[in-house]
XYZ file of N, CA and C in Angstrom:
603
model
N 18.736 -15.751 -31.757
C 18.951 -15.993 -30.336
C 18.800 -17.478 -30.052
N 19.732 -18.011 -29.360
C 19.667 -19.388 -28.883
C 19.350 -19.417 -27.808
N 17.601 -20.033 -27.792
C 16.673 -20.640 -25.949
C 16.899 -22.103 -26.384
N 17.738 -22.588 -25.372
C 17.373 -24.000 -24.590
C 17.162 -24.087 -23.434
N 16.677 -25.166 -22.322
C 16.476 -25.034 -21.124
C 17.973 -25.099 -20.468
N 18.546 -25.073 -19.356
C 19.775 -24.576 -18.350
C 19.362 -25.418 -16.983
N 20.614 -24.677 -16.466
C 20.283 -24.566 -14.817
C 19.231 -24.130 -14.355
N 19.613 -24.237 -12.969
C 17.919 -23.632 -12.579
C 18.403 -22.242 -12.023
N 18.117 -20.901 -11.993
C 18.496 -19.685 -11.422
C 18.598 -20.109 -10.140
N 19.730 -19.353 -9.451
C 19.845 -19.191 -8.004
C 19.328 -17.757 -7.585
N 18.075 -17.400 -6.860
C 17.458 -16.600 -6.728
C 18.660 -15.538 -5.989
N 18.634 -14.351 -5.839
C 19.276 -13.560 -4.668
C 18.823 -13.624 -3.428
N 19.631 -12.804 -2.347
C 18.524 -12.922 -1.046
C 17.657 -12.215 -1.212
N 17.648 -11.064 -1.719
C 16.443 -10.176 -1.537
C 15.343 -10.429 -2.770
N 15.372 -11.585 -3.521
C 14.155 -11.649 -4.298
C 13.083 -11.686 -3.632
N 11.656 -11.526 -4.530
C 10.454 -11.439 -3.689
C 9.504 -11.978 -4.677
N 8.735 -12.555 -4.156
C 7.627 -13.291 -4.990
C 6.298 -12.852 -4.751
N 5.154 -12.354 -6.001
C 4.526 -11.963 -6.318
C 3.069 -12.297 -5.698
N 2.498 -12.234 -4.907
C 0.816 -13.036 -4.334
C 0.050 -11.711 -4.458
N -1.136 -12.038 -4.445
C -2.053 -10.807 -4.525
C -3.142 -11.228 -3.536
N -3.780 -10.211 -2.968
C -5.360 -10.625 -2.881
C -6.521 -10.982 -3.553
N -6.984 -11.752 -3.427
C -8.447 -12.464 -4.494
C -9.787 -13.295 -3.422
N -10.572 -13.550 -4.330
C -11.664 -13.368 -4.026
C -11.901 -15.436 -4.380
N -12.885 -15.928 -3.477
C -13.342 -17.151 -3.644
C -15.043 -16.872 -3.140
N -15.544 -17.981 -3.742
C -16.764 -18.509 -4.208
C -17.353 -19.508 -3.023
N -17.704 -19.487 -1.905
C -17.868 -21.077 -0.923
C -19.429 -21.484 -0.551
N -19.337 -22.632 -0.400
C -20.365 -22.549 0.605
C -20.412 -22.852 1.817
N -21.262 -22.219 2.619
C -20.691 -22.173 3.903
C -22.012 -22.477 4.837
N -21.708 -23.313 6.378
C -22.690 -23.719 7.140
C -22.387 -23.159 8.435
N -23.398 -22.729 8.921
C -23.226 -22.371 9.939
C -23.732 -23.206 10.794
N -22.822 -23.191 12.128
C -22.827 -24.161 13.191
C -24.354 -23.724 13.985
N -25.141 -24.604 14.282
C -26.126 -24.489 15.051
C -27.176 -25.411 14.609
N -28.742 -25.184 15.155
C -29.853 -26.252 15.055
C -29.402 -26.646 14.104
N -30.213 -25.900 12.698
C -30.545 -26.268 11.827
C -29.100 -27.051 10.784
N -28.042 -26.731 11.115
C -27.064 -27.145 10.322
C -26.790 -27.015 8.722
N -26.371 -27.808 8.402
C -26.569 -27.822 6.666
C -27.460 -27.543 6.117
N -28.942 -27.655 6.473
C -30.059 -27.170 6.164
C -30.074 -26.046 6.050
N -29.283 -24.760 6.722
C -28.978 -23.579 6.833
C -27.805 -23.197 5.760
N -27.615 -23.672 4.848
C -26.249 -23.194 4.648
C -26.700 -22.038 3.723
N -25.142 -21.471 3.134
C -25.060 -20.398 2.466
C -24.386 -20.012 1.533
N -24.754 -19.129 0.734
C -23.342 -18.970 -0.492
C -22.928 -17.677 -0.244
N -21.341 -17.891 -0.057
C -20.471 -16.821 -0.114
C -19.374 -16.265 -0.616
N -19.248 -14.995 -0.740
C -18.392 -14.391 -1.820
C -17.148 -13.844 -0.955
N -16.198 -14.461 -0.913
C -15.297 -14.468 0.714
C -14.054 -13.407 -0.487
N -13.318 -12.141 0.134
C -12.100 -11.328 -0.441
C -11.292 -11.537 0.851
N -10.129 -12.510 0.212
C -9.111 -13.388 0.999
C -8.132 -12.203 0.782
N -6.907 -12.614 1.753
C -5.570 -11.633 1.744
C -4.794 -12.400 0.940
N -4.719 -13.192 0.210
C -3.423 -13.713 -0.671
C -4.219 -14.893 -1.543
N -3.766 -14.951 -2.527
C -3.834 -16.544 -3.620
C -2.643 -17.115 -3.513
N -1.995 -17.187 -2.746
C -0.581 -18.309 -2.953
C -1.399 -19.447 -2.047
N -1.004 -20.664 -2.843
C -1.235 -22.389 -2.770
C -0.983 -22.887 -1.658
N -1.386 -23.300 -0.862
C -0.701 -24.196 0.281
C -0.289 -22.687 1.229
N -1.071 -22.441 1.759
C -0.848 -20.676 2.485
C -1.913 -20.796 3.089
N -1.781 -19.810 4.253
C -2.975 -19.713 5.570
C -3.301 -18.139 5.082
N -4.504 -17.800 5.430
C -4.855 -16.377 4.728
C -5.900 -16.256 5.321
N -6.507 -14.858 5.205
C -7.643 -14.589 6.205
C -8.218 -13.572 5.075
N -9.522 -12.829 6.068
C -10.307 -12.820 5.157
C -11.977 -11.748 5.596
N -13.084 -11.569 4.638
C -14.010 -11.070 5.207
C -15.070 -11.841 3.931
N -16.228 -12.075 4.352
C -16.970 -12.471 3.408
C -18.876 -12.225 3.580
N -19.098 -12.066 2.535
C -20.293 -12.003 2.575
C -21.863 -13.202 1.887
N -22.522 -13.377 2.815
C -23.316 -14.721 2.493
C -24.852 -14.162 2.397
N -25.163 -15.062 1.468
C -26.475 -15.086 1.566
C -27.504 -16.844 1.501
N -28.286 -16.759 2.561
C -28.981 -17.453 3.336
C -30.138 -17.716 2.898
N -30.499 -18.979 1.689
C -31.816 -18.931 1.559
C -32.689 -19.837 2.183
N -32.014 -20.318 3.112
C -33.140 -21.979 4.049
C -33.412 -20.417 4.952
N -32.818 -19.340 5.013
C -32.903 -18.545 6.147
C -33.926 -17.415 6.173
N -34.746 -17.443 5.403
C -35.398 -16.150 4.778
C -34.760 -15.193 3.919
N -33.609 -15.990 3.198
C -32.674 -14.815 2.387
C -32.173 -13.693 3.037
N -31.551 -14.170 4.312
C -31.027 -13.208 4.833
C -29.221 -13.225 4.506
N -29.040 -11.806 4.632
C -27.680 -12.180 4.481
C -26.558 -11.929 5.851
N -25.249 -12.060 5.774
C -24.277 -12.345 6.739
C -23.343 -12.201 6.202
N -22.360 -11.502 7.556
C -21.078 -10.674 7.519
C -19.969 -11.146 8.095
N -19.245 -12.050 7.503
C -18.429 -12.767 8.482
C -16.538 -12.301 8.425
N -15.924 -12.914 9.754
C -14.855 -12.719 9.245
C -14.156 -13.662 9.746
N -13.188 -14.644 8.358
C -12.930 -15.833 8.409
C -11.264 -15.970 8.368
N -10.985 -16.978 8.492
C -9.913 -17.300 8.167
C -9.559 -18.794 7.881
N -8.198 -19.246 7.359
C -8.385 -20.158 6.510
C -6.965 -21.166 6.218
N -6.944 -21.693 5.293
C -5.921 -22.052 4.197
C -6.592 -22.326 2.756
N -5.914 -21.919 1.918
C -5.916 -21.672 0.449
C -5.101 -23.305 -0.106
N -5.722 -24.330 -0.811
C -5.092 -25.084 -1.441
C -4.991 -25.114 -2.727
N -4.782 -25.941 -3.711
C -5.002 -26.089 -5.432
C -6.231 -25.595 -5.695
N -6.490 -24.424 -5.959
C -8.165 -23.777 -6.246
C -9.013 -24.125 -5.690
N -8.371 -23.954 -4.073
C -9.981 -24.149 -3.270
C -9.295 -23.969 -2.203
N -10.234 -23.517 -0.944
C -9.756 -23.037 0.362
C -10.801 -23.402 1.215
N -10.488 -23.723 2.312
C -11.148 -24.195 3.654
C -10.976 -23.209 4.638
N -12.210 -22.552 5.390
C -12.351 -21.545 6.083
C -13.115 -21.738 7.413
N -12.661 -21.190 8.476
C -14.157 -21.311 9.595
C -14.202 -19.937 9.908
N -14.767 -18.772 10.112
C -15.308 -17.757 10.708
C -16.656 -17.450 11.429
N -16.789 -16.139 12.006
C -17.833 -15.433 12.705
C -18.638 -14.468 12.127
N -19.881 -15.151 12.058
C -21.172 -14.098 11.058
C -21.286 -13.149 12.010
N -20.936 -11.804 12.217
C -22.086 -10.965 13.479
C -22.969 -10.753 12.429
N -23.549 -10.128 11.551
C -24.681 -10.585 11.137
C -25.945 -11.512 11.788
N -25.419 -12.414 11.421
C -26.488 -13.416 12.155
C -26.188 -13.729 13.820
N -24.672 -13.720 14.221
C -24.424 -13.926 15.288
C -24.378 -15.343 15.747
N -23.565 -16.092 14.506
C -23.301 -17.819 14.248
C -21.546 -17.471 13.710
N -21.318 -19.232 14.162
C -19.900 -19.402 13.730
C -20.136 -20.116 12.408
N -19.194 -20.002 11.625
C -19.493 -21.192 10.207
C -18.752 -21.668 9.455
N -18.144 -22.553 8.922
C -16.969 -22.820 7.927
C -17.697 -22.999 6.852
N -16.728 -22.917 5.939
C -17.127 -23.092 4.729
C -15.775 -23.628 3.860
N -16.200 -23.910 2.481
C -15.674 -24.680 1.489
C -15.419 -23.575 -0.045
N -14.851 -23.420 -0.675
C -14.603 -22.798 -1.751
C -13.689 -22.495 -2.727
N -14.064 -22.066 -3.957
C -12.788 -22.152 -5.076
C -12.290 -20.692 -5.056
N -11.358 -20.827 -5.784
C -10.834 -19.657 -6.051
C -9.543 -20.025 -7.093
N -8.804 -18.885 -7.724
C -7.535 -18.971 -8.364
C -6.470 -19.125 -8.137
N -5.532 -20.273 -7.329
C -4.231 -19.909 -6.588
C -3.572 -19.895 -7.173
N -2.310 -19.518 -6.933
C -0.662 -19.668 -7.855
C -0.132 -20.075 -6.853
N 0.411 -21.174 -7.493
C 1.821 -21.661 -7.090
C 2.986 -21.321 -7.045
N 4.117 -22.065 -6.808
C 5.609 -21.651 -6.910
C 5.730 -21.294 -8.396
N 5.364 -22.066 -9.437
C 5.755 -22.389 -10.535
C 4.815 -21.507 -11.765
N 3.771 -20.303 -11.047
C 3.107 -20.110 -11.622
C 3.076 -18.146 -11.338
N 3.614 -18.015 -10.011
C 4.070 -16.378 -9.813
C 5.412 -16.014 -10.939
N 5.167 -14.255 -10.948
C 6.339 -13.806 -11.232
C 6.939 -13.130 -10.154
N 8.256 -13.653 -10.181
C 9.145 -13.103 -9.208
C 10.285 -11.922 -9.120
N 10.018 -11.099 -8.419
C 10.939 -9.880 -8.313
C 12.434 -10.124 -8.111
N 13.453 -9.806 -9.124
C 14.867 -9.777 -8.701
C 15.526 -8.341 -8.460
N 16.113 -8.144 -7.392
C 16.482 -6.346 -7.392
C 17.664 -6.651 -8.321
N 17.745 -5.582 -9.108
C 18.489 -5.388 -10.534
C 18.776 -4.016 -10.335
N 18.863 -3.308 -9.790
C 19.112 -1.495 -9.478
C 21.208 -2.002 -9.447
N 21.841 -0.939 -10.191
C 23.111 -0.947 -10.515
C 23.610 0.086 -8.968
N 22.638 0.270 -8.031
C 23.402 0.805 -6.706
C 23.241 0.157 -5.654
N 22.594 -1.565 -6.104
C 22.804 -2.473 -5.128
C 23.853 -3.435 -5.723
N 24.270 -3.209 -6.918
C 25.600 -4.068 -7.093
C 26.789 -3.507 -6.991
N 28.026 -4.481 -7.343
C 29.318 -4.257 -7.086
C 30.059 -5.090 -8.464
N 31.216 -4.778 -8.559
C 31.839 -5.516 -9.588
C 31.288 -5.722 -11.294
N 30.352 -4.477 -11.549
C 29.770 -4.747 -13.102
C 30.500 -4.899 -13.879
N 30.279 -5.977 -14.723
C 31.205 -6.432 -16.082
C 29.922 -6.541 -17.190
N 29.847 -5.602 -18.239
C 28.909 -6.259 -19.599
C 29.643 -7.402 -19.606
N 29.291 -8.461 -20.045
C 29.668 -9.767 -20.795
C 29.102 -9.942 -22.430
N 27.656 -9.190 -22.415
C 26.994 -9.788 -23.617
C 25.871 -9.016 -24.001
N 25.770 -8.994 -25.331
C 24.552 -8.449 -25.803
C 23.770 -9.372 -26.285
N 22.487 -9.387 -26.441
C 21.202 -10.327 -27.220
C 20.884 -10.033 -27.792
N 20.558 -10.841 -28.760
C 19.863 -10.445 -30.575
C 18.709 -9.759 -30.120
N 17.978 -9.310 -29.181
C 16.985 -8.417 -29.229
C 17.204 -6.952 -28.261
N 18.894 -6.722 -28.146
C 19.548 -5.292 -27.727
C 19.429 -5.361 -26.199
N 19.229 -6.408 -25.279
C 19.706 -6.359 -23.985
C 20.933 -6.484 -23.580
N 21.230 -6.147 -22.595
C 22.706 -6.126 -22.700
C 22.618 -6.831 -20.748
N 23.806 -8.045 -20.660
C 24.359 -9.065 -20.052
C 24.887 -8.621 -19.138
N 25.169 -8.574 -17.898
C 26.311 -8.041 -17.193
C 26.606 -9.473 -15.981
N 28.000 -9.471 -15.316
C 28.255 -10.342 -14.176
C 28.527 -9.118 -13.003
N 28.276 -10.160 -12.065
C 28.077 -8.504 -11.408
C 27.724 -9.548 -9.587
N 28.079 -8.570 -8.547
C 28.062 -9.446 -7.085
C 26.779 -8.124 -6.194
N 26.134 -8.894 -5.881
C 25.229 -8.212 -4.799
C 26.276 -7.697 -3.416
N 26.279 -5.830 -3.229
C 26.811 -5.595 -1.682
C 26.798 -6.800 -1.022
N 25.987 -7.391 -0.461
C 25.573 -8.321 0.319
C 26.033 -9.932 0.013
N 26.584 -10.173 -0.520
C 26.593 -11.146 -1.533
C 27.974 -11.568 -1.894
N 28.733 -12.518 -2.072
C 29.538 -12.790 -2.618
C 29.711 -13.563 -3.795
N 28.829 -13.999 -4.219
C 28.134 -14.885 -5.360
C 28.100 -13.783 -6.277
N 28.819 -14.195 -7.621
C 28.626 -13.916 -9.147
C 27.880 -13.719 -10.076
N 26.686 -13.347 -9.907
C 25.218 -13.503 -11.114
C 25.685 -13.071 -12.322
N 24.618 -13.555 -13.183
C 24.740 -13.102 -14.666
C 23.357 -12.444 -14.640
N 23.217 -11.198 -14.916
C 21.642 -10.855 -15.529
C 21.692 -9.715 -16.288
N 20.263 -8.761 -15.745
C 19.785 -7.637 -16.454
C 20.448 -6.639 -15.686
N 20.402 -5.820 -16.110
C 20.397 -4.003 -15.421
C 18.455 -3.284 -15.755
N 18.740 -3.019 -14.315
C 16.831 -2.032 -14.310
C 17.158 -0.653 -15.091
N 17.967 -0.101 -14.723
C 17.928 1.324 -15.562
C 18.821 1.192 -17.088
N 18.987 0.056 -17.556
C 19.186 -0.103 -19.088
C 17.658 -0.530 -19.165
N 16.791 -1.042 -18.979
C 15.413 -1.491 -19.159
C 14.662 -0.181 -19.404
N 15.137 0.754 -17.768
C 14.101 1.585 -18.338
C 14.097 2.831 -19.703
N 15.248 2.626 -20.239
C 16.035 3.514 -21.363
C 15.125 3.042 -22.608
N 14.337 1.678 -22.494
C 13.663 1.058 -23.541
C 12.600 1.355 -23.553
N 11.617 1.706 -24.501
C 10.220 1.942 -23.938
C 9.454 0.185 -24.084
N 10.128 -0.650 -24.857
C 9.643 -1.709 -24.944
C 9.257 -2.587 -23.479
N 10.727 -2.560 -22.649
C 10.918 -3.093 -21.543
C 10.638 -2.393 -20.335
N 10.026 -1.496 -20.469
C 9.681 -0.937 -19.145
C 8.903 -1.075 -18.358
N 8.036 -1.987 -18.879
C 6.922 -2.663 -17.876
C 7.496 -3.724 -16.920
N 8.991 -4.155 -17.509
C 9.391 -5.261 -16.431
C 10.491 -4.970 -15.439
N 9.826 -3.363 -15.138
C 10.839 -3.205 -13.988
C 9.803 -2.246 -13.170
N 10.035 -2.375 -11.529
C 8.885 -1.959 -10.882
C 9.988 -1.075 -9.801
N 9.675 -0.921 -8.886
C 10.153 -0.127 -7.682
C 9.945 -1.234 -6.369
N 11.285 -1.990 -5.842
C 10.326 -2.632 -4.618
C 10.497 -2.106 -3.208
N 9.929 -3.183 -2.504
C 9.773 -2.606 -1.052
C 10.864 -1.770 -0.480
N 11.831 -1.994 -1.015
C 13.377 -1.615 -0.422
C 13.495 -0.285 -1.069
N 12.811 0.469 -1.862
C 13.037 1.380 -2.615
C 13.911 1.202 -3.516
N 14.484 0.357 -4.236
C 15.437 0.080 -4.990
C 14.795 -0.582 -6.339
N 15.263 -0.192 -7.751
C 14.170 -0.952 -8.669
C 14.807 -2.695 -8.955
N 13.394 -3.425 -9.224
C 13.567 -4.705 -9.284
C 12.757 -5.078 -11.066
N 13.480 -6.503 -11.023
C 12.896 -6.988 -12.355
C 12.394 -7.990 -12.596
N 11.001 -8.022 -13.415
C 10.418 -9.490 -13.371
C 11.283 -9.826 -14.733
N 12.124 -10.826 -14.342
C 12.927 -11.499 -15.056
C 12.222 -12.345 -16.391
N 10.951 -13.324 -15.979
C 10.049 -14.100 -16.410
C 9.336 -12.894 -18.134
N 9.224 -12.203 -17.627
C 8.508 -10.866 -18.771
C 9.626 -10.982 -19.944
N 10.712 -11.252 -19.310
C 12.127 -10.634 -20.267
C 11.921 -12.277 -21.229
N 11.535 -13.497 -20.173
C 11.699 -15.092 -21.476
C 13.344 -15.408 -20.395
N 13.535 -14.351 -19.400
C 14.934 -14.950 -18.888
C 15.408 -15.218 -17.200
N 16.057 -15.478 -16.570
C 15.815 -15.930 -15.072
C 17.440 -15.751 -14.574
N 17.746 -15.075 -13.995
C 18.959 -14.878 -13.311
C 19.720 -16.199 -12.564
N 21.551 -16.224 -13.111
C 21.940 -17.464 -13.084
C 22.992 -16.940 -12.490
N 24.118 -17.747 -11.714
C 25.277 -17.540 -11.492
C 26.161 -17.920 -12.558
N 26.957 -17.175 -12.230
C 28.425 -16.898 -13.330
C 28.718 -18.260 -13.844
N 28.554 -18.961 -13.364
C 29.793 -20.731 -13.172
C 28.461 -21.326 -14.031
N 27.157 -21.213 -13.853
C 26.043 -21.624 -14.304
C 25.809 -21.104 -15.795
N 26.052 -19.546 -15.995
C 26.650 -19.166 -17.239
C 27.683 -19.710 -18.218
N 28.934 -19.867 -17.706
C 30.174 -20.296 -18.109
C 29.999 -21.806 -18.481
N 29.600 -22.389 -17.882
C 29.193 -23.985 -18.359
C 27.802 -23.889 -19.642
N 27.335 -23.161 -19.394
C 26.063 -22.903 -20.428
C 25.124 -21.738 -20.685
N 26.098 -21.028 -21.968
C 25.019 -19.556 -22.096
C 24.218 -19.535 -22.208
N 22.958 -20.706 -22.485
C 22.083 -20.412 -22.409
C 21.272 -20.720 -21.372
N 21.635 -20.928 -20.068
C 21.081 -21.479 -18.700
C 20.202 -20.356 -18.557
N 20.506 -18.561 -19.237
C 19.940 -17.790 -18.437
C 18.369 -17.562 -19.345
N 18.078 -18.631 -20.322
C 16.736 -17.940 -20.681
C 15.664 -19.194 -20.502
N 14.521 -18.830 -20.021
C 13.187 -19.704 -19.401
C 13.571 -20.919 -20.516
């Protein structure tokens, strides 16, 4: 099989990119007398790890300038390069407080991204090609779409027991494919035709 680097994939409209919920580490002060002297460590479970993103949140602190008490807050935020800035409301203690903390983000360059690949959201299938490791190529136009792709088929994937982890069910009810799992990234036709190998990472 011949990998060199290519074009860059032209995503579809309906791709979707991968964020999860996760958990950060902060410390956090609550606004009042004592100030920083008061602060706290908290174990904050955010709604998303994507980078440069606003996200919210619930967290739990514990207070040792405070008598080791602990606090129930609910914050909200932005998430940057492994670390996020937050201000929320302890009822617990019945204080406001921001806080500072790490966590794991992903970036653009670091999610896997969903392409719908289901053969009853396309039109116009042509195999073009097989790969030295038995996938098979097709060009093919999204309903929606007038643009040419080159990629996978989801229900030749799931015929494999090898490849079946890289096809999921998405929101649309229609199955989709993490392309990235396969080593390959969905290209247009013209992006193909100038260079077969544009379509692998």
């Amino acid at each position: 099989m011949i990998i060199t680097g290519g074009a860059i994939a032209q995503p579809s409209p309906s791709s979707t990119t991968d964020y999860d919920p996760t958990a950060s580490l902060s410390l956090t002060i609550p606004f009042g007398a004592g100030g920083i002297r008061d602060f706290g460590i908290s174990l904050n479970l955010l709604t998303t790890n994507e980078e440069n993103a606003w996200m919210g949140g619930a967290g739990v602190t514990f207070y040792p300038a405070r008598d080791n008490k602990l606090g129930c807050s609910v914050i909200g935020g932005r998430n940057f390069t492994n670390s996020e800035l937050h201000f929320g409301y302890d009822f617990c203690q019945k204080v406001f407080n921001f806080g500072v903390g790490v966590l794991d983000t992903k970036g653009e360059d670091s999610v896997e991204v969903l392409q719908d690949s289901d053969i009853r959201l396309k039109q116009d299938v042509e195999q073009i090609a097989t790969l030295d490791n038995g996938l098979k190529l097709y060009s093919f136009k999204y309903l929606w779409d007038d643009t040419t792709y080159v990629g996978v088929m989801a229900q030749d994937l799931l015929q494999q027991a090898g490849y079946r982890d890289t096809v999921t069910t998405g929101n649309n009810g229609f199955y989709a494919v993490y392309y990235s799992r396969l080593g390959l990234k969905m290209v247009t036709l013209d992006e193909w035709q100038q260079d077969n190998t544009s379509i692998f990472l």
